[in-house]
Amino acid sequence: MSEVLALQPANISPDEGVVVFRTLKKRSQQIYRQVPVPKSLLIELANGPRFPWARTQAWTVVKSVMREANISGPQATPRGLRHSFAVHAVTSGVPLHLIQRWLGHSRMETTAIYSQALGPEERSIAKRMWD
């Protein structure tokens, strides 16, 4: 959440189709990562990110939106959104090294955890085995 709230207009690159995040976990180092995002989001952010909130208020906004979408539990949090993004990327066939870069993981083993999620392809294969 802090990385999103720290976005500035200079972090939005419509020509490249990416948002550039500064990794905040390693504050002593200036580490940036580019994350491709849909064109519609880039258009929305073209005039600069509009997140005039502190972390607590942003967290409350996310919870509220998730409640309106009838989503509850651990996935209805900013971290849950991050995990959902990673699982969706894995099940969409995005190579793990790209997901690792987008999430800012330093170790591939951390990213590989998401490949263990049971997705539609795995369920389809299992179904063929049992039918």
PDB file of C-alpha atoms in Angstrom, residues 21-64:
ATOM      1  CA  PHE A  21       7.427   1.630  -8.123  1.00  0.00           C
ATOM      2  CA  ARG A  22      10.199   2.461  -5.682  1.00  0.00           C
ATOM      3  CA  THR A  23      10.758  -0.516  -3.417  1.00  0.00           C
ATOM      4  CA  LEU A  24      10.267   0.685   0.133  1.00  0.00           C
ATOM      5  CA  LYS A  25      11.445  -2.433   1.969  1.00  0.00           C
ATOM      6  CA  LYS A  26      15.078  -1.638   1.200  1.00  0.00           C
ATOM      7  CA  ARG A  27      14.953   2.051   2.059  1.00  0.00           C
ATOM      8  CA  SER A  28      18.730   2.395   2.132  1.00  0.00           C
ATOM      9  CA  GLN A  29      18.868   1.454  -1.550  1.00  0.00           C
ATOM     10  CA  GLN A  30      17.168   3.164  -4.472  1.00  0.00           C
ATOM     11  CA  ILE A  31      15.507   0.139  -6.084  1.00  0.00           C
ATOM     12  CA  TYR A  32      12.837   0.686  -8.726  1.00  0.00           C
ATOM     13  CA  ARG A  33      10.719  -1.806 -10.620  1.00  0.00           C
ATOM     14  CA  GLN A  34       8.525  -1.388 -13.653  1.00  0.00           C
ATOM     15  CA  VAL A  35       5.143  -3.083 -13.574  1.00  0.00           C
ATOM     16  CA  PRO A  36       3.074  -3.265 -16.770  1.00  0.00           C
ATOM     17  CA  VAL A  37      -0.494  -2.141 -16.245  1.00  0.00           C
ATOM     18  CA  PRO A  38      -3.573  -1.928 -18.476  1.00  0.00           C
ATOM     19  CA  LYS A  39      -3.804   1.078 -20.751  1.00  0.00           C
ATOM     20  CA  SER A  40      -7.057   2.091 -19.059  1.00  0.00           C
ATOM     21  CA  LEU A  41      -5.204   2.478 -15.740  1.00  0.00           C
ATOM     22  CA  LEU A  42      -2.438   4.492 -17.387  1.00  0.00           C
ATOM     23  CA  ILE A  43      -5.059   6.830 -18.854  1.00  0.00           C
ATOM     24  CA  GLU A  44      -6.667   7.168 -15.421  1.00  0.00           C
ATOM     25  CA  LEU A  45      -3.297   7.997 -13.870  1.00  0.00           C
ATOM     26  CA  ALA A  46      -2.163  10.295 -16.718  1.00  0.00           C
ATOM     27  CA  ASN A  47      -2.688  13.450 -14.669  1.00  0.00           C
ATOM     28  CA  GLY A  48      -0.849  11.942 -11.753  1.00  0.00           C
ATOM     29  CA  PRO A  49      -1.916   9.447  -9.106  1.00  0.00           C
ATOM     30  CA  ARG A  50      -4.767  10.652  -6.932  1.00  0.00           C
ATOM     31  CA  PHE A  51      -4.402   8.907  -3.627  1.00  0.00           C
ATOM     32  CA  PRO A  52      -4.727  11.685  -1.044  1.00  0.00           C
ATOM     33  CA  TRP A  53      -4.858   9.238   1.825  1.00  0.00           C
ATOM     34  CA  ALA A  54      -2.686   7.960   4.612  1.00  0.00           C
ATOM     35  CA  ARG A  55      -2.092   4.200   4.814  1.00  0.00           C
ATOM     36  CA  THR A  56      -4.919   3.617   7.290  1.00  0.00           C
ATOM     37  CA  GLN A  57      -7.479   5.457   5.191  1.00  0.00           C
ATOM     38  CA  ALA A  58      -6.312   3.674   2.016  1.00  0.00           C
ATOM     39  CA  TRP A  59      -6.663   0.337   3.808  1.00  0.00           C
ATOM     40  CA  THR A  60     -10.210   1.333   4.829  1.00  0.00           C
ATOM     41  CA  VAL A  61     -11.055   2.240   1.216  1.00  0.00           C
ATOM     42  CA  VAL A  62      -9.806  -1.149  -0.021  1.00  0.00           C
ATOM     43  CA  LYS A  63     -11.845  -2.966   2.652  1.00  0.00           C
ATOM     44  CA  SER A  64     -14.936  -0.959   1.721  1.00  0.00           C
TER      45      SER A  64
END
